[in-house]
PDB file of C-alpha atoms in Angstrom:
ATOM      1  CA  UNK A  22      42.849-123.503   6.137  1.00  0.00           C
ATOM      2  CA  UNK A  23      39.551-124.473   7.757  1.00  0.00           C
ATOM      3  CA  UNK A  24      40.846-126.454  10.721  1.00  0.00           C
ATOM      4  CA  UNK A  25      38.665-124.488  13.164  1.00  0.00           C
ATOM      5  CA  UNK A  26      35.365-125.295  11.389  1.00  0.00           C
ATOM      6  CA  UNK A  27      36.084-128.467   9.406  1.00  0.00           C
ATOM      7  CA  UNK A  28      34.961-130.882  12.141  1.00  0.00           C
ATOM      8  CA  UNK A  29      31.480-129.350  12.174  1.00  0.00           C
ATOM      9  CA  UNK A  30      31.287-129.491   8.402  1.00  0.00           C
ATOM     10  CA  UNK A  31      32.495-133.080   8.015  1.00  0.00           C
ATOM     11  CA  UNK A  32      30.336-134.338  10.887  1.00  0.00           C
ATOM     12  CA  UNK A  33      27.270-132.801   9.232  1.00  0.00           C
ATOM     13  CA  UNK A  34      28.105-134.811   6.096  1.00  0.00           C
ATOM     14  CA  UNK A  35      29.099-138.024   7.878  1.00  0.00           C
ATOM     15  CA  UNK A  36      25.749-138.183   9.689  1.00  0.00           C
ATOM     16  CA  UNK A  37      23.562-137.695   6.614  1.00  0.00           C
ATOM     17  CA  UNK A  38      20.459-139.884   6.459  1.00  0.00           C
ATOM     18  CA  UNK A  39      21.505-140.838   2.918  1.00  0.00           C
ATOM     19  CA  UNK A  40      24.478-143.175   3.310  1.00  0.00           C
ATOM     20  CA  UNK A  41      25.573-143.791  -0.278  1.00  0.00           C
ATOM     21  CA  UNK A  42      27.907-140.904  -1.114  1.00  0.00           C
ATOM     22  CA  UNK A  43      31.584-139.978  -1.298  1.00  0.00           C
ATOM     23  CA  UNK A  44      33.244-136.826   0.023  1.00  0.00           C
ATOM     24  CA  UNK A  45      35.884-135.229  -2.186  1.00  0.00           C
ATOM     25  CA  UNK A  46      37.840-132.931   0.127  1.00  0.00           C
ATOM     26  CA  UNK A  47      40.066-130.787  -2.111  1.00  0.00           C
ATOM     27  CA  UNK A  48      43.147-129.489  -0.294  1.00  0.00           C
ATOM     28  CA  UNK A  49      44.255-126.205  -1.904  1.00  0.00           C
ATOM     29  CA  UNK A  50      47.736-126.031  -0.340  1.00  0.00           C
ATOM     30  CA  UNK A  51      46.461-125.647   3.226  1.00  0.00           C
ATOM     31  CA  UNK A  52      49.057-124.775   5.866  1.00  0.00           C
ATOM     32  CA  UNK A  53      47.115-125.737   8.996  1.00  0.00           C
ATOM     33  CA  UNK A  54      45.828-129.117  10.164  1.00  0.00           C
ATOM     34  CA  UNK A  55      42.948-129.370   7.673  1.00  0.00           C
ATOM     35  CA  UNK A  56      44.458-132.126   5.520  1.00  0.00           C
ATOM     36  CA  UNK A  57      45.413-134.224   8.532  1.00  0.00           C
ATOM     37  CA  UNK A  58      41.882-133.856   9.891  1.00  0.00           C
ATOM     38  CA  UNK A  59      40.462-135.242   6.633  1.00  0.00           C
ATOM     39  CA  UNK A  60      42.944-138.139   6.812  1.00  0.00           C
ATOM     40  CA  UNK A  61      41.618-139.032  10.260  1.00  0.00           C
ATOM     41  CA  UNK A  62      38.054-139.106   8.907  1.00  0.00           C
ATOM     42  CA  UNK A  63      39.283-141.232   5.991  1.00  0.00           C
ATOM     43  CA  UNK A  64      40.839-143.733   8.400  1.00  0.00           C
ATOM     44  CA  UNK A  65      37.439-144.287  10.007  1.00  0.00           C
ATOM     45  CA  UNK A  66      35.206-143.869   6.942  1.00  0.00           C
ATOM     46  CA  UNK A  67      36.187-144.923   3.412  1.00  0.00           C
ATOM     47  CA  UNK A  68      33.638-142.528   1.908  1.00  0.00           C
ATOM     48  CA  UNK A  69      36.070-139.655   2.562  1.00  0.00           C
ATOM     49  CA  UNK A  70      38.745-138.935  -0.064  1.00  0.00           C
ATOM     50  CA  UNK A  71      41.487-136.299   0.156  1.00  0.00           C
ATOM     51  CA  UNK A  72      42.540-134.687  -3.131  1.00  0.00           C
ATOM     52  CA  UNK A  73      45.436-132.262  -3.569  1.00  0.00           C
ATOM     53  CA  UNK A  74      44.580-129.403  -5.924  1.00  0.00           C
ATOM     54  CA  UNK A  75      46.891-129.559  -8.935  1.00  0.00           C
ATOM     55  CA  UNK A  76      46.197-125.900  -9.695  1.00  0.00           C
ATOM     56  CA  UNK A  77      45.710-123.075  -7.237  1.00  0.00           C
ATOM     57  CA  UNK A  78      42.651-121.251  -6.005  1.00  0.00           C
ATOM     58  CA  UNK A  79      38.950-121.980  -5.748  1.00  0.00           C
ATOM     59  CA  UNK A  80      38.082-122.469  -9.424  1.00  0.00           C
ATOM     60  CA  UNK A  81      40.971-124.892  -9.941  1.00  0.00           C
ATOM     61  CA  UNK A  82      39.928-126.773  -6.790  1.00  0.00           C
ATOM     62  CA  UNK A  83      36.317-127.010  -7.974  1.00  0.00           C
ATOM     63  CA  UNK A  84      37.400-128.256 -11.387  1.00  0.00           C
ATOM     64  CA  UNK A  85      39.780-130.809  -9.847  1.00  0.00           C
ATOM     65  CA  UNK A  86      37.008-132.106  -7.627  1.00  0.00           C
ATOM     66  CA  UNK A  87      34.605-132.441 -10.573  1.00  0.00           C
ATOM     67  CA  UNK A  88      37.243-134.312 -12.549  1.00  0.00           C
ATOM     68  CA  UNK A  89      37.484-136.930  -9.789  1.00  0.00           C
ATOM     69  CA  UNK A  90      33.759-137.174  -9.042  1.00  0.00           C
ATOM     70  CA  UNK A  91      32.236-140.537  -9.910  1.00  0.00           C
ATOM     71  CA  UNK A  92      28.599-140.036  -8.968  1.00  0.00           C
ATOM     72  CA  UNK A  93      25.945-138.669 -11.319  1.00  0.00           C
ATOM     73  CA  UNK A  94      25.040-135.951  -8.801  1.00  0.00           C
ATOM     74  CA  UNK A  95      27.405-133.496  -7.140  1.00  0.00           C
ATOM     75  CA  UNK A  96      26.569-131.604  -3.943  1.00  0.00           C
ATOM     76  CA  UNK A  97      28.701-128.514  -3.412  1.00  0.00           C
ATOM     77  CA  UNK A  98      29.872-127.775   0.135  1.00  0.00           C
ATOM     78  CA  UNK A  99      32.186-125.308   1.900  1.00  0.00           C
ATOM     79  CA  UNK A 100      34.517-126.255   4.749  1.00  0.00           C
ATOM     80  CA  UNK A 101      33.005-123.803   7.230  1.00  0.00           C
ATOM     81  CA  UNK A 102      29.313-124.583   6.728  1.00  0.00           C
ATOM     82  CA  UNK A 103      26.919-127.248   8.033  1.00  0.00           C
ATOM     83  CA  UNK A 104      24.353-129.252   6.093  1.00  0.00           C
ATOM     84  CA  UNK A 105      21.037-130.472   7.449  1.00  0.00           C
ATOM     85  CA  UNK A 106      20.886-134.226   8.070  1.00  0.00           C
ATOM     86  CA  UNK A 107      18.313-134.721   5.269  1.00  0.00           C
ATOM     87  CA  UNK A 108      19.999-132.526   2.665  1.00  0.00           C
ATOM     88  CA  UNK A 109      21.531-135.199   0.433  1.00  0.00           C
ATOM     89  CA  UNK A 110      18.450-137.408   0.569  1.00  0.00           C
ATOM     90  CA  UNK A 111      15.964-134.658  -0.243  1.00  0.00           C
ATOM     91  CA  UNK A 112      17.995-133.121  -3.048  1.00  0.00           C
ATOM     92  CA  UNK A 113      18.947-136.411  -4.699  1.00  0.00           C
ATOM     93  CA  UNK A 114      15.356-137.675  -4.516  1.00  0.00           C
ATOM     94  CA  UNK A 115      14.061-134.492  -6.136  1.00  0.00           C
ATOM     95  CA  UNK A 116      16.601-134.624  -8.973  1.00  0.00           C
ATOM     96  CA  UNK A 117      15.872-138.286  -9.676  1.00  0.00           C
ATOM     97  CA  UNK A 118      12.137-137.542  -9.737  1.00  0.00           C
ATOM     98  CA  UNK A 119      12.597-134.418 -11.905  1.00  0.00           C
ATOM     99  CA  UNK A 120      15.026-135.314 -14.702  1.00  0.00           C
ATOM    100  CA  UNK A 121      14.307-131.978 -16.405  1.00  0.00           C
ATOM    101  CA  UNK A 122      16.003-130.106 -13.527  1.00  0.00           C
ATOM    102  CA  UNK A 123      19.718-129.434 -13.987  1.00  0.00           C
ATOM    103  CA  UNK A 124      20.519-127.836 -10.634  1.00  0.00           C
ATOM    104  CA  UNK A 125      18.763-127.724  -7.279  1.00  0.00           C
ATOM    105  CA  UNK A 126      19.405-125.463  -4.314  1.00  0.00           C
ATOM    106  CA  UNK A 127      17.708-125.025  -0.963  1.00  0.00           C
ATOM    107  CA  UNK A 128      16.854-122.317   1.480  1.00  0.00           C
ATOM    108  CA  UNK A 129      19.686-121.422   3.840  1.00  0.00           C
ATOM    109  CA  UNK A 130      20.148-120.018   7.343  1.00  0.00           C
ATOM    110  CA  UNK A 131      22.907-117.547   8.152  1.00  0.00           C
ATOM    111  CA  UNK A 132      24.927-117.985  11.324  1.00  0.00           C
ATOM    112  CA  UNK A 133      26.159-116.845  13.795  1.00  0.00           C
ATOM    113  CA  UNK A 134      23.331-114.343  14.156  1.00  0.00           C
ATOM    114  CA  UNK A 135      25.453-111.725  15.935  1.00  0.00           C
ATOM    115  CA  UNK A 136      27.593-111.268  12.807  1.00  0.00           C
ATOM    116  CA  UNK A 137      24.774-110.837  10.285  1.00  0.00           C
ATOM    117  CA  UNK A 138      24.522-107.337   8.811  1.00  0.00           C
ATOM    118  CA  UNK A 139      21.232-105.847   7.631  1.00  0.00           C
ATOM    119  CA  UNK A 140      22.210-105.866   3.958  1.00  0.00           C
ATOM    120  CA  UNK A 141      23.154-109.517   4.002  1.00  0.00           C
ATOM    121  CA  UNK A 142      20.016-110.390   5.929  1.00  0.00           C
ATOM    122  CA  UNK A 143      17.912-108.682   3.233  1.00  0.00           C
ATOM    123  CA  UNK A 144      19.768-110.577   0.504  1.00  0.00           C
ATOM    124  CA  UNK A 145      19.135-113.951   2.163  1.00  0.00           C
ATOM    125  CA  UNK A 146      15.468-113.058   2.661  1.00  0.00           C
ATOM    126  CA  UNK A 147      15.222-112.359  -1.087  1.00  0.00           C
ATOM    127  CA  UNK A 148      17.160-115.510  -1.970  1.00  0.00           C
ATOM    128  CA  UNK A 149      15.024-117.709   0.278  1.00  0.00           C
ATOM    129  CA  UNK A 150      11.872-116.455  -1.477  1.00  0.00           C
ATOM    130  CA  UNK A 151      13.290-117.122  -4.948  1.00  0.00           C
ATOM    131  CA  UNK A 152      12.237-120.774  -5.215  1.00  0.00           C
ATOM    132  CA  UNK A 153      10.522-121.864  -8.416  1.00  0.00           C
ATOM    133  CA  UNK A 154      12.199-122.237 -11.808  1.00  0.00           C
ATOM    134  CA  UNK A 155      10.127-119.267 -13.020  1.00  0.00           C
ATOM    135  CA  UNK A 156      11.288-117.127 -10.066  1.00  0.00           C
ATOM    136  CA  UNK A 157      14.918-118.055 -10.665  1.00  0.00           C
ATOM    137  CA  UNK A 158      14.783-117.403 -14.419  1.00  0.00           C
ATOM    138  CA  UNK A 159      13.174-113.979 -13.990  1.00  0.00           C
ATOM    139  CA  UNK A 160      15.118-112.840 -10.919  1.00  0.00           C
ATOM    140  CA  UNK A 161      18.551-114.132 -11.900  1.00  0.00           C
ATOM    141  CA  UNK A 162      19.812-110.667 -12.917  1.00  0.00           C
ATOM    142  CA  UNK A 163      19.061-109.260  -9.452  1.00  0.00           C
ATOM    143  CA  UNK A 164      21.569-111.301  -7.454  1.00  0.00           C
ATOM    144  CA  UNK A 165      22.923-114.828  -7.339  1.00  0.00           C
ATOM    145  CA  UNK A 166      19.768-116.842  -6.535  1.00  0.00           C
ATOM    146  CA  UNK A 167      21.684-119.696  -4.874  1.00  0.00           C
ATOM    147  CA  UNK A 168      24.060-120.073  -1.981  1.00  0.00           C
ATOM    148  CA  UNK A 169      26.842-121.999  -3.714  1.00  0.00           C
ATOM    149  CA  UNK A 170      27.285-124.644  -0.954  1.00  0.00           C
ATOM    150  CA  UNK A 171      23.538-125.369  -1.033  1.00  0.00           C
ATOM    151  CA  UNK A 172      23.385-126.651  -4.608  1.00  0.00           C
ATOM    152  CA  UNK A 173      23.325-130.140  -6.069  1.00  0.00           C
ATOM    153  CA  UNK A 174      23.679-130.565  -9.832  1.00  0.00           C
ATOM    154  CA  UNK A 175      24.073-133.128 -12.586  1.00  0.00           C
ATOM    155  CA  UNK A 176      27.803-133.669 -13.035  1.00  0.00           C
ATOM    156  CA  UNK A 177      27.735-134.628 -16.726  1.00  0.00           C
ATOM    157  CA  UNK A 178      25.556-131.674 -17.675  1.00  0.00           C
ATOM    158  CA  UNK A 179      27.745-129.113 -15.911  1.00  0.00           C
ATOM    159  CA  UNK A 180      30.852-130.683 -17.419  1.00  0.00           C
ATOM    160  CA  UNK A 181      29.225-130.551 -20.881  1.00  0.00           C
ATOM    161  CA  UNK A 182      28.552-126.838 -20.381  1.00  0.00           C
ATOM    162  CA  UNK A 183      32.217-126.161 -19.590  1.00  0.00           C
ATOM    163  CA  UNK A 184      32.252-126.568 -15.815  1.00  0.00           C
ATOM    164  CA  UNK A 185      33.440-123.731 -13.637  1.00  0.00           C
ATOM    165  CA  UNK A 186      35.167-120.913 -15.514  1.00  0.00           C
ATOM    166  CA  UNK A 187      38.008-118.792 -14.234  1.00  0.00           C
ATOM    167  CA  UNK A 188      37.959-115.043 -14.786  1.00  0.00           C
ATOM    168  CA  UNK A 189      37.380-111.643 -13.141  1.00  0.00           C
ATOM    169  CA  UNK A 190      33.921-112.678 -11.963  1.00  0.00           C
ATOM    170  CA  UNK A 191      32.212-114.856  -9.306  1.00  0.00           C
ATOM    171  CA  UNK A 192      32.516-118.394 -10.670  1.00  0.00           C
ATOM    172  CA  UNK A 193      29.265-119.663  -9.160  1.00  0.00           C
ATOM    173  CA  UNK A 194      27.049-116.817 -10.420  1.00  0.00           C
ATOM    174  CA  UNK A 195      28.644-117.120 -13.864  1.00  0.00           C
ATOM    175  CA  UNK A 196      27.702-120.803 -13.945  1.00  0.00           C
ATOM    176  CA  UNK A 197      24.076-120.091 -12.947  1.00  0.00           C
ATOM    177  CA  UNK A 198      23.825-117.393 -15.645  1.00  0.00           C
ATOM    178  CA  UNK A 199      25.336-119.708 -18.255  1.00  0.00           C
ATOM    179  CA  UNK A 200      22.929-122.546 -17.405  1.00  0.00           C
ATOM    180  CA  UNK A 201      20.018-120.113 -17.518  1.00  0.00           C
ATOM    181  CA  UNK A 202      21.162-118.738 -20.885  1.00  0.00           C
ATOM    182  CA  UNK A 203      21.251-122.272 -22.288  1.00  0.00           C
ATOM    183  CA  UNK A 204      17.708-122.881 -21.136  1.00  0.00           C
ATOM    184  CA  UNK A 205      18.367-125.319 -18.299  1.00  0.00           C
ATOM    185  CA  UNK A 206      15.836-125.588 -15.503  1.00  0.00           C
ATOM    186  CA  UNK A 207      17.012-124.685 -11.998  1.00  0.00           C
ATOM    187  CA  UNK A 208      14.951-124.946  -8.835  1.00  0.00           C
ATOM    188  CA  UNK A 209      15.166-124.720  -5.058  1.00  0.00           C
ATOM    189  CA  UNK A 210      13.694-126.766  -2.228  1.00  0.00           C
ATOM    190  CA  UNK A 211      11.702-124.805   0.373  1.00  0.00           C
ATOM    191  CA  UNK A 212      13.473-126.540   3.285  1.00  0.00           C
ATOM    192  CA  UNK A 213      16.446-124.914   5.024  1.00  0.00           C
ATOM    193  CA  UNK A 214      19.168-127.490   4.315  1.00  0.00           C
ATOM    194  CA  UNK A 215      22.314-125.409   4.884  1.00  0.00           C
ATOM    195  CA  UNK A 216      23.697-123.302   7.705  1.00  0.00           C
ATOM    196  CA  UNK A 217      25.764-120.695   5.848  1.00  0.00           C
ATOM    197  CA  UNK A 218      28.518-119.207   7.993  1.00  0.00           C
ATOM    198  CA  UNK A 219      29.073-115.448   7.897  1.00  0.00           C
ATOM    199  CA  UNK A 220      32.697-114.421   8.251  1.00  0.00           C
ATOM    200  CA  UNK A 221      34.885-111.418   7.537  1.00  0.00           C
ATOM    201  CA  UNK A 222      37.059-113.815   5.506  1.00  0.00           C
ATOM    202  CA  UNK A 223      34.208-114.855   3.211  1.00  0.00           C
ATOM    203  CA  UNK A 224      35.407-114.723  -0.402  1.00  0.00           C
ATOM    204  CA  UNK A 225      32.647-112.271  -1.285  1.00  0.00           C
ATOM    205  CA  UNK A 226      34.214-109.806   1.150  1.00  0.00           C
ATOM    206  CA  UNK A 227      37.918-110.189   0.345  1.00  0.00           C
ATOM    207  CA  UNK A 228      38.167-111.334  -3.294  1.00  0.00           C
ATOM    208  CA  UNK A 229      37.845-108.641  -6.036  1.00  0.00           C
ATOM    209  CA  UNK A 230      36.139-111.241  -8.241  1.00  0.00           C
ATOM    210  CA  UNK A 231      33.132-110.790  -5.966  1.00  0.00           C
ATOM    211  CA  UNK A 232      33.141-106.983  -5.973  1.00  0.00           C
ATOM    212  CA  UNK A 233      30.214-104.883  -7.170  1.00  0.00           C
ATOM    213  CA  UNK A 234      31.891-104.010 -10.469  1.00  0.00           C
ATOM    214  CA  UNK A 235      32.556-107.682 -11.250  1.00  0.00           C
ATOM    215  CA  UNK A 236      28.879-108.531 -10.715  1.00  0.00           C
ATOM    216  CA  UNK A 237      27.744-105.577 -12.847  1.00  0.00           C
ATOM    217  CA  UNK A 238      29.965-106.542 -15.788  1.00  0.00           C
ATOM    218  CA  UNK A 239      28.947-110.196 -15.594  1.00  0.00           C
ATOM    219  CA  UNK A 240      25.230-109.400 -15.426  1.00  0.00           C
ATOM    220  CA  UNK A 241      25.486-107.049 -18.408  1.00  0.00           C
ATOM    221  CA  UNK A 242      27.291-109.664 -20.507  1.00  0.00           C
ATOM    222  CA  UNK A 243      24.524-112.232 -20.031  1.00  0.00           C
ATOM    223  CA  UNK A 244      21.704-109.684 -20.079  1.00  0.00           C
ATOM    224  CA  UNK A 245      22.915-108.513 -23.501  1.00  0.00           C
ATOM    225  CA  UNK A 246      22.339-111.985 -24.958  1.00  0.00           C
ATOM    226  CA  UNK A 247      19.077-112.691 -23.137  1.00  0.00           C
ATOM    227  CA  UNK A 248      16.421-113.333 -25.820  1.00  0.00           C
ATOM    228  CA  UNK A 249      13.772-111.457 -23.808  1.00  0.00           C
ATOM    229  CA  UNK A 250      15.774-108.253 -24.186  1.00  0.00           C
ATOM    230  CA  UNK A 251      17.067-108.993 -27.676  1.00  0.00           C
ATOM    231  CA  UNK A 252      13.542-109.365 -29.054  1.00  0.00           C
ATOM    232  CA  UNK A 253      12.629-105.848 -27.876  1.00  0.00           C
ATOM    233  CA  UNK A 254      15.983-104.101 -27.960  1.00  0.00           C
ATOM    234  CA  UNK A 255      14.519-101.053 -29.725  1.00  0.00           C
ATOM    235  CA  UNK A 256      11.979-100.590 -26.916  1.00  0.00           C
ATOM    236  CA  UNK A 257      14.424-100.483 -23.997  1.00  0.00           C
ATOM    237  CA  UNK A 258      13.385 -98.329 -21.046  1.00  0.00           C
ATOM    238  CA  UNK A 259      15.411 -98.072 -17.826  1.00  0.00           C
ATOM    239  CA  UNK A 260      13.782 -97.379 -14.441  1.00  0.00           C
ATOM    240  CA  UNK A 261      16.284 -95.340 -12.431  1.00  0.00           C
ATOM    241  CA  UNK A 262      18.404 -92.424 -13.608  1.00  0.00           C
ATOM    242  CA  UNK A 263      20.817 -91.761 -10.749  1.00  0.00           C
ATOM    243  CA  UNK A 264      24.569 -91.709 -11.166  1.00  0.00           C
ATOM    244  CA  UNK A 265      25.094 -95.221  -9.800  1.00  0.00           C
ATOM    245  CA  UNK A 266      22.364 -96.594 -12.063  1.00  0.00           C
ATOM    246  CA  UNK A 267      23.868 -94.949 -15.141  1.00  0.00           C
ATOM    247  CA  UNK A 268      27.245 -96.437 -14.241  1.00  0.00           C
ATOM    248  CA  UNK A 269      25.745 -99.929 -14.154  1.00  0.00           C
ATOM    249  CA  UNK A 270      23.676 -99.397 -17.306  1.00  0.00           C
ATOM    250  CA  UNK A 271      26.843 -98.310 -19.124  1.00  0.00           C
ATOM    251  CA  UNK A 272      28.013-101.946 -19.174  1.00  0.00           C
ATOM    252  CA  UNK A 273      24.893-102.876 -21.149  1.00  0.00           C
ATOM    253  CA  UNK A 274      25.128 -99.872 -23.469  1.00  0.00           C
ATOM    254  CA  UNK A 275      28.688-100.923 -24.290  1.00  0.00           C
ATOM    255  CA  UNK A 276      27.116-104.099 -25.735  1.00  0.00           C
ATOM    256  CA  UNK A 277      25.321-102.012 -28.381  1.00  0.00           C
ATOM    257  CA  UNK A 278      22.037-101.217 -26.636  1.00  0.00           C
ATOM    258  CA  UNK A 279      20.448 -97.767 -26.352  1.00  0.00           C
ATOM    259  CA  UNK A 280      18.008 -96.404 -23.780  1.00  0.00           C
ATOM    260  CA  UNK A 281      14.786 -95.040 -25.246  1.00  0.00           C
ATOM    261  CA  UNK A 282      13.511 -93.445 -22.017  1.00  0.00           C
ATOM    262  CA  UNK A 283      14.570 -93.136 -18.380  1.00  0.00           C
ATOM    263  CA  UNK A 284      11.945 -93.589 -15.644  1.00  0.00           C
ATOM    264  CA  UNK A 285      12.333 -91.922 -12.266  1.00  0.00           C
ATOM    265  CA  UNK A 286      10.136 -90.919  -9.316  1.00  0.00           C
ATOM    266  CA  UNK A 287      12.311 -87.949  -8.254  1.00  0.00           C
ATOM    267  CA  UNK A 288      10.531 -84.745  -9.368  1.00  0.00           C
ATOM    268  CA  UNK A 289      13.940 -83.024  -9.577  1.00  0.00           C
ATOM    269  CA  UNK A 290      14.982 -85.451 -12.326  1.00  0.00           C
ATOM    270  CA  UNK A 291      11.716 -85.714 -14.267  1.00  0.00           C
ATOM    271  CA  UNK A 292      11.811 -83.409 -17.283  1.00  0.00           C
ATOM    272  CA  UNK A 293      15.581 -83.561 -17.666  1.00  0.00           C
ATOM    273  CA  UNK A 294      17.424 -85.300 -20.481  1.00  0.00           C
ATOM    274  CA  UNK A 295      20.254 -87.795 -20.048  1.00  0.00           C
ATOM    275  CA  UNK A 296      22.442 -88.491 -23.047  1.00  0.00           C
ATOM    276  CA  UNK A 297      19.750 -86.826 -25.126  1.00  0.00           C
ATOM    277  CA  UNK A 298      17.049 -89.122 -23.731  1.00  0.00           C
ATOM    278  CA  UNK A 299      14.107 -87.814 -21.643  1.00  0.00           C
ATOM    279  CA  UNK A 300      13.551 -88.625 -17.975  1.00  0.00           C
ATOM    280  CA  UNK A 301       9.847 -89.181 -17.301  1.00  0.00           C
ATOM    281  CA  UNK A 302       7.655 -90.336 -14.432  1.00  0.00           C
ATOM    282  CA  UNK A 303       6.177 -93.845 -14.045  1.00  0.00           C
ATOM    283  CA  UNK A 304       2.810 -92.751 -15.473  1.00  0.00           C
ATOM    284  CA  UNK A 305       4.502 -92.574 -18.892  1.00  0.00           C
ATOM    285  CA  UNK A 306       4.452 -96.393 -18.890  1.00  0.00           C
ATOM    286  CA  UNK A 307       0.649 -96.412 -19.114  1.00  0.00           C
ATOM    287  CA  UNK A 308       0.544 -96.908 -22.867  1.00  0.00           C
ATOM    288  CA  UNK A 309      -0.849 -99.512 -25.209  1.00  0.00           C
ATOM    289  CA  UNK A 310       2.470-100.285 -26.907  1.00  0.00           C
ATOM    290  CA  UNK A 311       4.430-101.435 -23.890  1.00  0.00           C
ATOM    291  CA  UNK A 312       8.210-100.953 -23.929  1.00  0.00           C
ATOM    292  CA  UNK A 313      10.588-103.427 -22.269  1.00  0.00           C
ATOM    293  CA  UNK A 314      11.609-102.150 -18.823  1.00  0.00           C
ATOM    294  CA  UNK A 315      14.835-102.926 -16.976  1.00  0.00           C
ATOM    295  CA  UNK A 316      14.575-101.902 -13.330  1.00  0.00           C
ATOM    296  CA  UNK A 317      18.029-100.888 -12.091  1.00  0.00           C
ATOM    297  CA  UNK A 318      16.994-100.143  -8.508  1.00  0.00           C
ATOM    298  CA  UNK A 319      19.157-101.901  -5.922  1.00  0.00           C
ATOM    299  CA  UNK A 320      17.041-101.469  -2.781  1.00  0.00           C
ATOM    300  CA  UNK A 321      14.958-104.594  -2.149  1.00  0.00           C
ATOM    301  CA  UNK A 322      12.014-102.665  -0.660  1.00  0.00           C
ATOM    302  CA  UNK A 323      11.947-100.144  -3.500  1.00  0.00           C
ATOM    303  CA  UNK A 324      12.001-102.966  -6.048  1.00  0.00           C
ATOM    304  CA  UNK A 325       8.836-104.424  -4.547  1.00  0.00           C
ATOM    305  CA  UNK A 326       7.079-101.060  -4.841  1.00  0.00           C
ATOM    306  CA  UNK A 327       8.169-100.780  -8.479  1.00  0.00           C
ATOM    307  CA  UNK A 328       6.965-104.319  -9.138  1.00  0.00           C
ATOM    308  CA  UNK A 329       3.514-103.370  -7.828  1.00  0.00           C
ATOM    309  CA  UNK A 330       3.514-100.253 -10.046  1.00  0.00           C
ATOM    310  CA  UNK A 331       4.430-102.194 -13.173  1.00  0.00           C
ATOM    311  CA  UNK A 332       2.011-105.025 -12.606  1.00  0.00           C
ATOM    312  CA  UNK A 333      -0.691-102.487 -11.800  1.00  0.00           C
ATOM    313  CA  UNK A 334      -0.022-101.061 -15.281  1.00  0.00           C
ATOM    314  CA  UNK A 335      -0.400-104.551 -16.763  1.00  0.00           C
ATOM    315  CA  UNK A 336       3.293-105.340 -17.224  1.00  0.00           C
ATOM    316  CA  UNK A 337       4.238-109.014 -16.829  1.00  0.00           C
ATOM    317  CA  UNK A 338       7.410-110.064 -15.037  1.00  0.00           C
ATOM    318  CA  UNK A 339       9.847-111.714 -17.410  1.00  0.00           C
ATOM    319  CA  UNK A 340       7.829-110.675 -20.456  1.00  0.00           C
ATOM    320  CA  UNK A 341       7.624-106.901 -20.132  1.00  0.00           C
ATOM    321  CA  UNK A 342      10.185-106.174 -17.426  1.00  0.00           C
ATOM    322  CA  UNK A 343      13.176-107.585 -15.570  1.00  0.00           C
ATOM    323  CA  UNK A 344      14.766-106.562 -12.305  1.00  0.00           C
ATOM    324  CA  UNK A 345      18.533-105.922 -12.450  1.00  0.00           C
ATOM    325  CA  UNK A 346      20.710-105.738  -9.333  1.00  0.00           C
TER     326      UNK A 346
END
């Protein structure tokens, strides 16, 4: 039901500098004029195809679209967003020049500006600075590093990995985590190639699959099988000891892990014991035998301060510590 925004979206695709593409518009039982609008585009441009979702819901629609895709590369797009005129050209050129890359995103711009909240603005700032494959692999447990409608990926590879999965979790983030777990390289172009519309009806605001608890459970499931943590499971230290942190860490502990030490900067907490484990200050980390640190601090600014602390102590991102959202 995207009749109000679909013209903008389809025009941004129709006018791409790259001309050799097809649009698979998946109609998930719309009740407005969306399907008819796509038919009008189809009448003027044979590159547009209208597909009726045989299932129901976003994951079924994504899977149905992938099943009908004929090109080697698939660019994901939402019906209320706009792509930059050079998006398809730049992303397809990069993927053809870098066959080792499985998935490629881009920087994005939120709009309309009047609707953007501070928290979302901070998230996009973080996402837009998470560019290289190394950044993505080490920051992937913080948040989803890609705006879903900004990505282009290799169709056969994603299909081989099982495509989009349905469950009580965000389907896009689960796919990124699965590709990362299997060792696939993901990257992001520094250009802003997508205008990402903010709306109160955004799935991340209204669908429980995108709630905080769903993200926490999903992150813990993939973190538990991350070889960086598995190799040093007996040296696990958690930075953060507040109630919300312990609630999120509980998902990982349920996977069989145990916390050796809690790190906190609050003098009221230092010296206490949680679940029989001591709470100590950051200076405790200045030791020759480095533990493996998971930083469960959600505030973006605080995370940067902690990063400076850890690297000042000689800890290496991705080797000695990981940030967890």
